[in-house]
Tab-separated table of C-alpha atoms in Angstrom:
chain	number	residue	atom	x	y	z
A	21	MET	CA	-0.248	0.141	-0.188
A	22	GLN	CA	2.618	2.835	0.792
A	23	GLY	CA	4.453	1.555	-2.031
A	24	LEU	CA	1.207	2.569	-3.932
A	25	ILE	CA	1.173	5.549	-2.950
A	26	ALA	CA	4.427	6.547	-3.160
A	27	VAL	CA	4.690	5.609	-7.369
A	28	LEU	CA	1.189	8.242	-7.228
A	29	LEU	CA	2.739	10.463	-5.804
A	30	GLY	CA	6.059	10.488	-7.949
A	31	LEU	CA	3.655	10.197	-10.731
A	32	LEU	CA	1.876	13.951	-9.245
A	33	VAL	CA	5.401	15.111	-9.016
A	34	VAL	CA	5.656	14.068	-12.636
A	35	ALA	CA	2.441	15.470	-14.038
A	36	ALA	CA	3.260	19.236	-12.331
A	37	LEU	CA	6.363	19.190	-14.097
A	38	ALA	CA	4.758	17.882	-17.285
A	39	VAL	CA	2.223	20.712	-17.180
A	40	SER	CA	4.539	23.357	-15.753
A	41	ALA	CA	6.793	22.528	-19.081
A	42	SER	CA	4.200	22.133	-21.567
A	43	ARG	CA	5.022	24.847	-23.869
A	44	LYS	CA	0.984	24.214	-25.488
A	45	LEU	CA	-2.171	24.540	-23.955
A	46	LEU	CA	-4.259	21.637	-24.584
A	47	PRO	CA	-1.590	19.168	-23.543
A	48	ALA	CA	-0.952	20.865	-20.346
A	49	VAL	CA	-4.958	20.783	-19.870
A	50	ILE	CA	-4.986	17.126	-20.383
A	51	ILE	CA	-1.990	16.441	-18.129
A	52	PHE	CA	-3.832	18.901	-14.989
A	53	MET	CA	-6.575	16.764	-15.635
A	54	SER	CA	-4.801	13.204	-15.124
A	55	TYR	CA	-3.012	14.988	-12.090
A	56	SER	CA	-6.515	15.167	-10.545
A	57	LEU	CA	-6.969	12.063	-11.508
A	58	VAL	CA	-3.883	10.699	-10.024
A	59	MET	CA	-4.512	13.066	-6.708
A	60	SER	CA	-7.933	11.175	-6.258
A	61	MET	CA	-6.384	7.586	-6.607
A	62	VAL	CA	-4.371	9.286	-3.581
A	63	TRP	CA	-7.351	9.881	-1.492
A	64	LEU	CA	-8.892	6.847	-1.974
A	65	LEU	CA	-5.649	4.590	-0.875
A	66	LEU	CA	-5.382	7.484	1.655
A	67	GLU	CA	-9.410	6.686	2.911
A	68	ALA	CA	-10.223	9.805	2.544
A	69	PRO	CA	-12.946	8.904	0.009
A	70	ASP	CA	-15.023	12.140	-0.069
A	71	LEU	CA	-12.187	14.492	0.096
A	72	ALA	CA	-11.211	11.687	-3.458
A	73	ILE	CA	-14.975	12.887	-4.813
A	74	THR	CA	-14.310	16.283	-4.737
A	75	GLU	CA	-10.829	16.083	-5.859
A	76	ALA	CA	-12.305	14.389	-8.904
A	77	ALA	CA	-15.190	16.076	-9.599
A	78	VAL	CA	-14.203	19.612	-8.987
A	79	GLY	CA	-10.178	19.336	-10.489
A	80	ALA	CA	-10.435	16.298	-13.685
A	81	GLY	CA	-14.134	17.503	-14.297
A	82	ILE	CA	-15.421	21.148	-13.467
A	83	THR	CA	-11.522	22.883	-13.888
A	84	SER	CA	-10.695	20.782	-16.866
A	85	VAL	CA	-13.981	21.584	-19.011
A	86	LEU	CA	-13.811	25.306	-18.116
A	87	LEU	CA	-10.122	24.850	-18.902
A	88	PHE	CA	-11.392	23.474	-21.929
A	89	ILE	CA	-14.334	26.287	-22.925
A	90	ALA	CA	-10.728	29.249	-21.861
A	91	LEU	CA	-8.873	26.863	-24.979
A	92	LYS	CA	-11.379	27.110	-27.036
A	93	ARG	CA	-12.395	30.383	-26.853
A	94	ILE	CA	-8.182	31.807	-26.977
A	95	ARG	CA	-8.238	29.487	-30.315
A	96	GLU	CA	-11.038	31.883	-31.771
A	97	LEU	CA	-9.799	35.053	-30.486
A	98	GLU	CA	-6.505	34.050	-32.737
A	99	ARG	CA	-8.865	33.567	-35.798
A	100	ASP	CA	-9.911	37.026	-35.160
A	101	LEU	CA	-6.664	38.784	-34.409
A	102	LYS	CA	-5.445	37.217	-37.439
A	103	GLU	CA	-8.133	38.201	-39.755
A	104	SER	CA	-8.438	41.330	-38.569
A	105	GLU	CA	-4.834	42.017	-39.367
A	106	ASP	CA	-5.733	40.422	-43.018
A	107	GLU	CA	-8.157	42.800	-43.332
A	108	VAL	CA	-5.584	45.673	-41.777
A	109	ARG	CA	-2.939	44.689	-44.190
A	110	ALA	CA	-5.283	44.667	-47.102
A	111	TYR	CA	-6.373	48.733	-46.255
A	112	LEU	CA	-2.730	49.880	-46.490
A	113	ALA	CA	-1.946	47.853	-48.898
A	114	HIS	CA	-4.814	49.197	-51.033
A	115	ARG	CA	-3.903	53.241	-49.325
A	116	GLU	CA	-0.073	52.785	-50.430
A	117	ARG	CA	-1.255	51.729	-54.284
A	118	GLU	CA	-3.914	55.245	-54.175
A	119	GLU	CA	-0.569	57.266	-52.722
A	120	SER	CA	1.170	56.150	-55.451
A	121	ASN	CA	-0.701	56.439	-58.480
A	122	ASP	CA	-1.832	60.241	-57.426
A	123	VAL	CA	1.695	61.241	-57.393
């Protein structure tokens, strides 16, 4: 039992380091979700089922869903920003052509 808890705690450390080292948001969210699931297993092994249920529901459930929604929103904003940048570039190119024709 103690060996299993030690292994799970080691996985928690690895997951925490992986989240902080991740350069991409989606893998970081997935690793964070696995961290919460492993932590809920640790709580079960420590005979704290109420904490295990809370960790699974809040950590792996609600928080992960909110992070996925935020990630989706960030991607939408990035796409909108790129479209706006393209429109500004097209406008500036058009103005430059008009000014060169006037000269």
